[in-house]
PDB file of C-alpha atoms in Angstrom:
ATOM      1  CA  GLN Z 377     131.045 166.140 103.036  1.00  0.00           C
ATOM      2  CA  GLN Z 378     132.981 163.652 100.956  1.00  0.00           C
ATOM      3  CA  PRO Z 379     133.956 164.584  97.385  1.00  0.00           C
ATOM      4  CA  VAL Z 380     132.231 162.601  94.669  1.00  0.00           C
ATOM      5  CA  GLN Z 381     134.345 160.356  92.488  1.00  0.00           C
ATOM      6  CA  SER Z 382     133.390 158.889  89.152  1.00  0.00           C
ATOM      7  CA  PRO Z 383     133.365 156.292  87.837  1.00  0.00           C
ATOM      8  CA  GLN Z 384     133.142 153.938  90.808  1.00  0.00           C
ATOM      9  CA  ALA Z 385     134.895 151.191  88.887  1.00  0.00           C
ATOM     10  CA  VAL Z 386     136.558 150.737  85.531  1.00  0.00           C
ATOM     11  CA  ILE Z 387     138.217 147.871  83.684  1.00  0.00           C
ATOM     12  CA  LEU Z 388     140.898 148.618  81.122  1.00  0.00           C
ATOM     13  CA  ARG Z 389     143.044 146.601  78.806  1.00  0.00           C
ATOM     14  CA  GLU Z 390     146.773 147.290  78.912  1.00  0.00           C
ATOM     15  CA  GLY Z 391     147.595 150.349  76.860  1.00  0.00           C
ATOM     16  CA  GLU Z 392     144.180 151.982  77.191  1.00  0.00           C
ATOM     17  CA  ASP Z 393     143.577 155.365  78.799  1.00  0.00           C
ATOM     18  CA  ALA Z 394     141.314 156.293  81.698  1.00  0.00           C
ATOM     19  CA  VAL Z 395     140.051 159.410  83.426  1.00  0.00           C
ATOM     20  CA  ILE Z 396     138.901 159.555  87.032  1.00  0.00           C
ATOM     21  CA  ASN Z 397     136.946 162.567  88.161  1.00  0.00           C
ATOM     22  CA  CYS Z 398     136.590 164.158  91.580  1.00  0.00           C
ATOM     23  CA  SER Z 399     134.191 166.960  92.440  1.00  0.00           C
ATOM     24  CA  SER Z 400     133.422 168.892  95.583  1.00  0.00           C
ATOM     25  CA  SER Z 401     130.675 171.268  96.615  1.00  0.00           C
ATOM     26  CA  LYS Z 402     133.116 173.428  98.577  1.00  0.00           C
ATOM     27  CA  ALA Z 403     135.895 175.837  97.673  1.00  0.00           C
ATOM     28  CA  LEU Z 404     139.174 173.966  97.741  1.00  0.00           C
ATOM     29  CA  TYR Z 405     142.723 174.767  98.725  1.00  0.00           C
ATOM     30  CA  SER Z 406     144.160 171.613  97.214  1.00  0.00           C
ATOM     31  CA  VAL Z 407     143.348 168.215  95.796  1.00  0.00           C
ATOM     32  CA  HIS Z 408     145.315 165.068  96.617  1.00  0.00           C
ATOM     33  CA  TRP Z 409     145.417 161.808  94.668  1.00  0.00           C
ATOM     34  CA  TYR Z 410     146.349 158.432  96.176  1.00  0.00           C
ATOM     35  CA  ARG Z 411     146.427 154.849  94.957  1.00  0.00           C
ATOM     36  CA  GLN Z 412     145.797 151.869  97.178  1.00  0.00           C
ATOM     37  CA  LYS Z 413     146.507 148.270  96.303  1.00  0.00           C
ATOM     38  CA  HIS Z 414     144.577 145.498  97.984  1.00  0.00           C
ATOM     39  CA  GLY Z 415     145.675 144.940 101.566  1.00  0.00           C
ATOM     40  CA  GLU Z 416     148.097 147.863 101.528  1.00  0.00           C
ATOM     41  CA  ALA Z 417     148.126 151.460 102.680  1.00  0.00           C
ATOM     42  CA  PRO Z 418     147.234 154.315 100.311  1.00  0.00           C
ATOM     43  CA  VAL Z 419     150.244 155.757  98.499  1.00  0.00           C
ATOM     44  CA  PHE Z 420     150.535 159.403  97.513  1.00  0.00           C
ATOM     45  CA  LEU Z 421     150.503 160.173  93.773  1.00  0.00           C
ATOM     46  CA  MET Z 422     150.295 163.940  93.519  1.00  0.00           C
ATOM     47  CA  ILE Z 423     148.877 167.104  95.022  1.00  0.00           C
ATOM     48  CA  LEU Z 424     147.466 170.063  93.139  1.00  0.00           C
ATOM     49  CA  LEU Z 425     147.198 173.426  94.818  1.00  0.00           C
ATOM     50  CA  LYS Z 426     144.615 176.044  93.905  1.00  0.00           C
ATOM     51  CA  GLY Z 427     145.613 178.003  90.855  1.00  0.00           C
ATOM     52  CA  GLY Z 428     144.347 175.616  88.206  1.00  0.00           C
ATOM     53  CA  GLU Z 429     147.609 173.810  87.723  1.00  0.00           C
ATOM     54  CA  GLN Z 430     148.185 170.534  86.026  1.00  0.00           C
ATOM     55  CA  LYS Z 431     150.767 168.015  87.121  1.00  0.00           C
ATOM     56  CA  GLY Z 432     152.220 164.912  85.631  1.00  0.00           C
ATOM     57  CA  HIS Z 433     154.195 161.942  86.773  1.00  0.00           C
ATOM     58  CA  ASP Z 434     155.295 159.506  84.100  1.00  0.00           C
ATOM     59  CA  LYS Z 435     152.031 158.574  82.356  1.00  0.00           C
ATOM     60  CA  ILE Z 436     149.775 159.723  85.178  1.00  0.00           C
ATOM     61  CA  SER Z 437     148.725 163.351  85.269  1.00  0.00           C
ATOM     62  CA  ALA Z 438     146.039 165.438  86.908  1.00  0.00           C
ATOM     63  CA  SER Z 439     144.293 168.753  86.553  1.00  0.00           C
ATOM     64  CA  PHE Z 440     142.504 170.986  89.028  1.00  0.00           C
ATOM     65  CA  ASN Z 441     139.755 173.395  88.055  1.00  0.00           C
ATOM     66  CA  GLU Z 442     139.517 175.665  91.062  1.00  0.00           C
ATOM     67  CA  LYS Z 443     136.385 177.490  89.870  1.00  0.00           C
ATOM     68  CA  LYS Z 444     134.435 174.273  89.402  1.00  0.00           C
ATOM     69  CA  GLN Z 445     135.987 172.545  92.447  1.00  0.00           C
ATOM     70  CA  GLN Z 446     136.826 169.637  90.211  1.00  0.00           C
ATOM     71  CA  SER Z 447     139.897 167.553  89.583  1.00  0.00           C
ATOM     72  CA  SER Z 448     140.626 164.823  87.081  1.00  0.00           C
ATOM     73  CA  LEU Z 449     143.280 162.108  87.105  1.00  0.00           C
ATOM     74  CA  TYR Z 450     144.493 160.930  83.705  1.00  0.00           C
ATOM     75  CA  LEU Z 451     146.110 157.554  83.230  1.00  0.00           C
ATOM     76  CA  THR Z 452     147.550 157.010  79.774  1.00  0.00           C
ATOM     77  CA  ALA Z 453     148.796 153.806  78.204  1.00  0.00           C
ATOM     78  CA  SER Z 454     147.757 151.894  81.310  1.00  0.00           C
ATOM     79  CA  GLN Z 455     149.973 149.169  82.734  1.00  0.00           C
ATOM     80  CA  LEU Z 456     149.067 146.187  84.903  1.00  0.00           C
ATOM     81  CA  SER Z 457     150.748 147.968  87.823  1.00  0.00           C
ATOM     82  CA  TYR Z 458     148.134 150.725  87.637  1.00  0.00           C
ATOM     83  CA  SER Z 459     145.496 148.421  89.075  1.00  0.00           C
ATOM     84  CA  GLY Z 460     144.163 149.482  92.440  1.00  0.00           C
ATOM     85  CA  THR Z 461     141.731 151.854  94.045  1.00  0.00           C
ATOM     86  CA  TYR Z 462     142.262 155.556  93.447  1.00  0.00           C
ATOM     87  CA  PHE Z 463     141.184 158.112  96.015  1.00  0.00           C
ATOM     88  CA  CYS Z 464     140.963 161.826  95.678  1.00  0.00           C
ATOM     89  CA  GLY Z 465     141.238 163.925  98.798  1.00  0.00           C
ATOM     90  CA  THR Z 466     140.097 167.510  99.040  1.00  0.00           C
ATOM     91  CA  GLU Z 467     141.493 170.097 101.392  1.00  0.00           C
ATOM     92  CA  GLU Z 468     139.615 173.264 102.281  1.00  0.00           C
ATOM     93  CA  GLY Z 469     142.572 174.970 103.892  1.00  0.00           C
ATOM     94  CA  TYR Z 470     142.642 173.613 107.408  1.00  0.00           C
ATOM     95  CA  GLN Z 471     144.986 170.700 106.750  1.00  0.00           C
ATOM     96  CA  LYS Z 472     142.054 168.309 106.960  1.00  0.00           C
ATOM     97  CA  VAL Z 473     141.763 166.143 103.897  1.00  0.00           C
ATOM     98  CA  THR Z 474     138.397 164.615 103.078  1.00  0.00           C
ATOM     99  CA  PHE Z 475     138.588 161.546 100.886  1.00  0.00           C
ATOM    100  CA  GLY Z 476     136.197 160.307  98.256  1.00  0.00           C
ATOM    101  CA  THR Z 477     134.872 156.770  98.261  1.00  0.00           C
ATOM    102  CA  GLY Z 478     137.361 155.647  95.642  1.00  0.00           C
ATOM    103  CA  THR Z 479     137.497 154.400  92.059  1.00  0.00           C
ATOM    104  CA  LYS Z 480     138.469 150.772  91.574  1.00  0.00           C
ATOM    105  CA  LEU Z 481     140.650 150.398  88.490  1.00  0.00           C
ATOM    106  CA  GLN Z 482     141.502 147.019  87.040  1.00  0.00           C
ATOM    107  CA  VAL Z 483     143.933 146.655  84.157  1.00  0.00           C
ATOM    108  CA  ILE Z 484     143.815 143.346  82.326  1.00  0.00           C
ATOM    109  CA  PRO Z 485     146.268 141.915  79.765  1.00  0.00           C
TER     110      PRO Z 485
ATOM    111  CA  ASP I 553     159.285 155.269 102.892  1.00  0.00           C
ATOM    112  CA  ALA I 554     158.163 157.606 105.619  1.00  0.00           C
ATOM    113  CA  GLY I 555     158.950 156.300 109.080  1.00  0.00           C
ATOM    114  CA  ILE I 556     155.500 155.563 110.384  1.00  0.00           C
ATOM    115  CA  THR I 557     154.424 152.431 112.224  1.00  0.00           C
ATOM    116  CA  GLN I 558     151.208 151.245 113.792  1.00  0.00           C
ATOM    117  CA  SER I 559     150.613 148.758 116.574  1.00  0.00           C
ATOM    118  CA  PRO I 560     149.054 146.340 116.871  1.00  0.00           C
ATOM    119  CA  ARG I 561     148.640 145.330 113.235  1.00  0.00           C
ATOM    120  CA  HIS I 562     145.740 143.016 113.989  1.00  0.00           C
ATOM    121  CA  LYS I 563     143.437 142.846 116.986  1.00  0.00           C
ATOM    122  CA  VAL I 564     140.309 140.961 117.905  1.00  0.00           C
ATOM    123  CA  THR I 565     138.419 142.222 120.925  1.00  0.00           C
ATOM    124  CA  GLU I 566     135.051 141.818 122.540  1.00  0.00           C
ATOM    125  CA  THR I 567     132.242 144.336 122.631  1.00  0.00           C
ATOM    126  CA  GLY I 568     132.534 146.687 125.577  1.00  0.00           C
ATOM    127  CA  THR I 569     136.276 146.398 126.090  1.00  0.00           C
ATOM    128  CA  PRO I 570     138.625 149.383 125.768  1.00  0.00           C
ATOM    129  CA  VAL I 571     141.124 149.358 122.917  1.00  0.00           C
ATOM    130  CA  THR I 572     144.110 151.605 122.226  1.00  0.00           C
ATOM    131  CA  LEU I 573     145.870 151.805 118.890  1.00  0.00           C
ATOM    132  CA  ARG I 574     149.279 153.405 118.603  1.00  0.00           C
ATOM    133  CA  CYS I 575     150.834 155.385 115.779  1.00  0.00           C
ATOM    134  CA  HIS I 576     154.532 156.184 115.914  1.00  0.00           C
ATOM    135  CA  GLN I 577     156.492 158.407 113.521  1.00  0.00           C
ATOM    136  CA  THR I 578     160.163 159.214 113.168  1.00  0.00           C
ATOM    137  CA  GLU I 579     159.700 162.084 110.689  1.00  0.00           C
ATOM    138  CA  ASN I 580     158.971 164.880 113.172  1.00  0.00           C
ATOM    139  CA  HIS I 581     155.800 165.844 111.302  1.00  0.00           C
ATOM    140  CA  ARG I 582     153.508 168.261 113.055  1.00  0.00           C
ATOM    141  CA  TYR I 583     150.261 166.822 111.722  1.00  0.00           C
ATOM    142  CA  MET I 584     149.020 163.330 112.489  1.00  0.00           C
ATOM    143  CA  TYR I 585     145.713 161.729 111.554  1.00  0.00           C
ATOM    144  CA  TRP I 586     143.567 158.726 112.321  1.00  0.00           C
ATOM    145  CA  TYR I 587     141.288 157.365 109.582  1.00  0.00           C
ATOM    146  CA  ARG I 588     139.024 154.385 109.355  1.00  0.00           C
ATOM    147  CA  GLN I 589     138.405 152.573 106.114  1.00  0.00           C
ATOM    148  CA  ASP I 590     135.240 150.635 105.414  1.00  0.00           C
ATOM    149  CA  PRO I 591     133.911 149.214 102.135  1.00  0.00           C
ATOM    150  CA  GLY I 592     131.877 151.788 100.269  1.00  0.00           C
ATOM    151  CA  HIS I 593     132.994 154.659 102.487  1.00  0.00           C
ATOM    152  CA  GLY I 594     136.619 155.179 101.535  1.00  0.00           C
ATOM    153  CA  LEU I 595     138.799 156.803 104.187  1.00  0.00           C
ATOM    154  CA  ARG I 596     137.043 158.798 106.877  1.00  0.00           C
ATOM    155  CA  LEU I 597     138.807 161.067 109.321  1.00  0.00           C
ATOM    156  CA  ILE I 598     138.313 160.232 112.999  1.00  0.00           C
ATOM    157  CA  HIS I 599     140.600 162.715 114.751  1.00  0.00           C
ATOM    158  CA  TYR I 600     143.713 164.637 113.901  1.00  0.00           C
ATOM    159  CA  SER I 601     146.475 166.459 115.733  1.00  0.00           C
ATOM    160  CA  TYR I 602     148.318 169.626 114.794  1.00  0.00           C
ATOM    161  CA  GLY I 603     150.843 169.488 117.612  1.00  0.00           C
ATOM    162  CA  VAL I 604     151.564 168.045 121.045  1.00  0.00           C
ATOM    163  CA  LYS I 605     148.344 168.132 123.084  1.00  0.00           C
ATOM    164  CA  ASP I 606     146.538 169.827 120.160  1.00  0.00           C
ATOM    165  CA  THR I 607     143.829 167.664 118.660  1.00  0.00           C
ATOM    166  CA  ASP I 608     140.536 168.118 116.855  1.00  0.00           C
ATOM    167  CA  LYS I 609     137.618 166.011 115.724  1.00  0.00           C
ATOM    168  CA  GLY I 610     137.060 164.612 112.278  1.00  0.00           C
ATOM    169  CA  GLU I 611     133.840 163.537 110.615  1.00  0.00           C
ATOM    170  CA  VAL I 612     133.386 160.232 112.515  1.00  0.00           C
ATOM    171  CA  SER I 613     134.743 160.980 115.991  1.00  0.00           C
ATOM    172  CA  ASP I 614     131.889 159.609 118.128  1.00  0.00           C
ATOM    173  CA  GLY I 615     133.108 156.747 120.318  1.00  0.00           C
ATOM    174  CA  TYR I 616     136.786 157.614 119.849  1.00  0.00           C
ATOM    175  CA  SER I 617     139.286 159.693 121.778  1.00  0.00           C
ATOM    176  CA  VAL I 618     142.914 160.570 121.038  1.00  0.00           C
ATOM    177  CA  SER I 619     145.973 161.769 122.833  1.00  0.00           C
ATOM    178  CA  ARG I 620     149.306 163.142 121.752  1.00  0.00           C
ATOM    179  CA  SER I 621     151.812 163.686 124.546  1.00  0.00           C
ATOM    180  CA  LYS I 622     154.880 163.499 122.291  1.00  0.00           C
ATOM    181  CA  THR I 623     155.473 164.603 118.712  1.00  0.00           C
ATOM    182  CA  GLU I 624     156.145 161.056 117.594  1.00  0.00           C
ATOM    183  CA  ASP I 625     153.157 159.258 119.148  1.00  0.00           C
ATOM    184  CA  PHE I 626     149.437 159.578 118.449  1.00  0.00           C
ATOM    185  CA  LEU I 627     147.095 157.238 120.302  1.00  0.00           C
ATOM    186  CA  LEU I 628     143.547 156.332 119.329  1.00  0.00           C
ATOM    187  CA  THR I 629     141.308 154.915 122.060  1.00  0.00           C
ATOM    188  CA  LEU I 630     137.982 153.181 121.746  1.00  0.00           C
ATOM    189  CA  GLU I 631     136.611 153.552 125.261  1.00  0.00           C
ATOM    190  CA  SER I 632     134.057 150.765 124.871  1.00  0.00           C
ATOM    191  CA  ALA I 633     134.384 148.958 121.566  1.00  0.00           C
ATOM    192  CA  THR I 634     131.269 148.198 119.524  1.00  0.00           C
ATOM    193  CA  SER I 635     130.800 145.965 116.483  1.00  0.00           C
ATOM    194  CA  SER I 636     130.318 149.066 114.310  1.00  0.00           C
ATOM    195  CA  GLN I 637     133.936 149.957 115.047  1.00  0.00           C
ATOM    196  CA  THR I 638     135.188 146.863 113.251  1.00  0.00           C
ATOM    197  CA  SER I 639     137.333 148.404 110.542  1.00  0.00           C
ATOM    198  CA  VAL I 640     140.800 148.993 109.202  1.00  0.00           C
ATOM    199  CA  TYR I 641     142.430 151.948 110.913  1.00  0.00           C
ATOM    200  CA  PHE I 642     145.122 153.986 109.220  1.00  0.00           C
ATOM    201  CA  CYS I 643     147.358 156.574 110.770  1.00  0.00           C
ATOM    202  CA  ALA I 644     148.869 159.256 108.553  1.00  0.00           C
ATOM    203  CA  ILE I 645     151.377 162.075 108.925  1.00  0.00           C
ATOM    204  CA  GLY I 646     151.777 165.240 106.898  1.00  0.00           C
ATOM    205  CA  ARG I 647     152.683 168.874 106.610  1.00  0.00           C
ATOM    206  CA  GLN I 648     150.342 171.741 105.780  1.00  0.00           C
ATOM    207  CA  GLY I 649     149.591 171.915 102.086  1.00  0.00           C
ATOM    208  CA  SER I 650     151.544 168.768 101.458  1.00  0.00           C
ATOM    209  CA  GLU I 651     151.007 165.081 100.951  1.00  0.00           C
ATOM    210  CA  GLN I 652     150.107 162.603 103.654  1.00  0.00           C
ATOM    211  CA  TYR I 653     152.005 159.390 104.357  1.00  0.00           C
ATOM    212  CA  PHE I 654     150.052 156.456 105.663  1.00  0.00           C
ATOM    213  CA  GLY I 655     151.044 153.785 108.121  1.00  0.00           C
ATOM    214  CA  PRO I 656     150.506 150.096 107.322  1.00  0.00           C
ATOM    215  CA  GLY I 657     147.111 149.954 109.029  1.00  0.00           C
ATOM    216  CA  THR I 658     145.533 148.074 111.927  1.00  0.00           C
ATOM    217  CA  ARG I 659     142.770 145.582 111.295  1.00  0.00           C
ATOM    218  CA  LEU I 660     140.402 145.646 114.263  1.00  0.00           C
ATOM    219  CA  THR I 661     137.603 143.144 114.740  1.00  0.00           C
ATOM    220  CA  VAL I 662     135.068 143.645 117.522  1.00  0.00           C
ATOM    221  CA  THR I 663     133.073 140.499 118.272  1.00  0.00           C
TER     222      THR I 663
END
C-alpha cells in the first residue's frame, strides 16, 4: 500500500517555507525522499532510518516519527531550483521501497 | 552520477508484440529494481532483484517478467504488450538500507 503524501501540490514564492508530509499504515524501517524534475529521473535527497532521527541538507531537512509512521520534509527559504515533484518512499525492512504519489512543488519569483 | 543506463530510451510498439527493456549498471550493486511511473500513481514497483537469478514480484507485476543472469544487467520483458503498459519505466539500483539511484528512464508507447 502506497504511503500518503500531503499536500498534492503547493505553490511558493521564493524565500517561503514548505512542509511535505508522508504517512504510512505500516511499521517502517526507513523513509526515503526524492525530487524529480520534469522529464528527468528521481534524484535522492535523504534517507531516515528508524530511531526518530532528523536529517538536514543545506536548507532541506526531514524528520521521521517511527511511532506514528510519519515523515516530514522541510524546505526553508525556497529557491527556484526547488521546483519539482517530491516523492517519499517507505521501506518495511525487505529492501522494497514503496513510493507515494508525489507532491508537486512550484517556486515562483 | 551512478553508472546506470537504460535501453532503449524511447520505444513505440504495437499491441501484442513482445518488448524487452534493458538496465545496465557499472556499480556492482546487489539490488536492482524496475518501476513504472504514471500520472497520479507515482512510482510503482514491478519487479526487483536481490542477486543473480534472484528476483521477486512488486505491486504491479502482472504482464511482466524479469531476468538477471549477470550482476550488471536486469531485463524487463513484456510478453505481449498492451495499451495499459504505456508508461515511463525506470530502473534503479541500491544497497540494503540505503538510497536508490535511478536510470534515465524508458518511455514506452503501446499503440
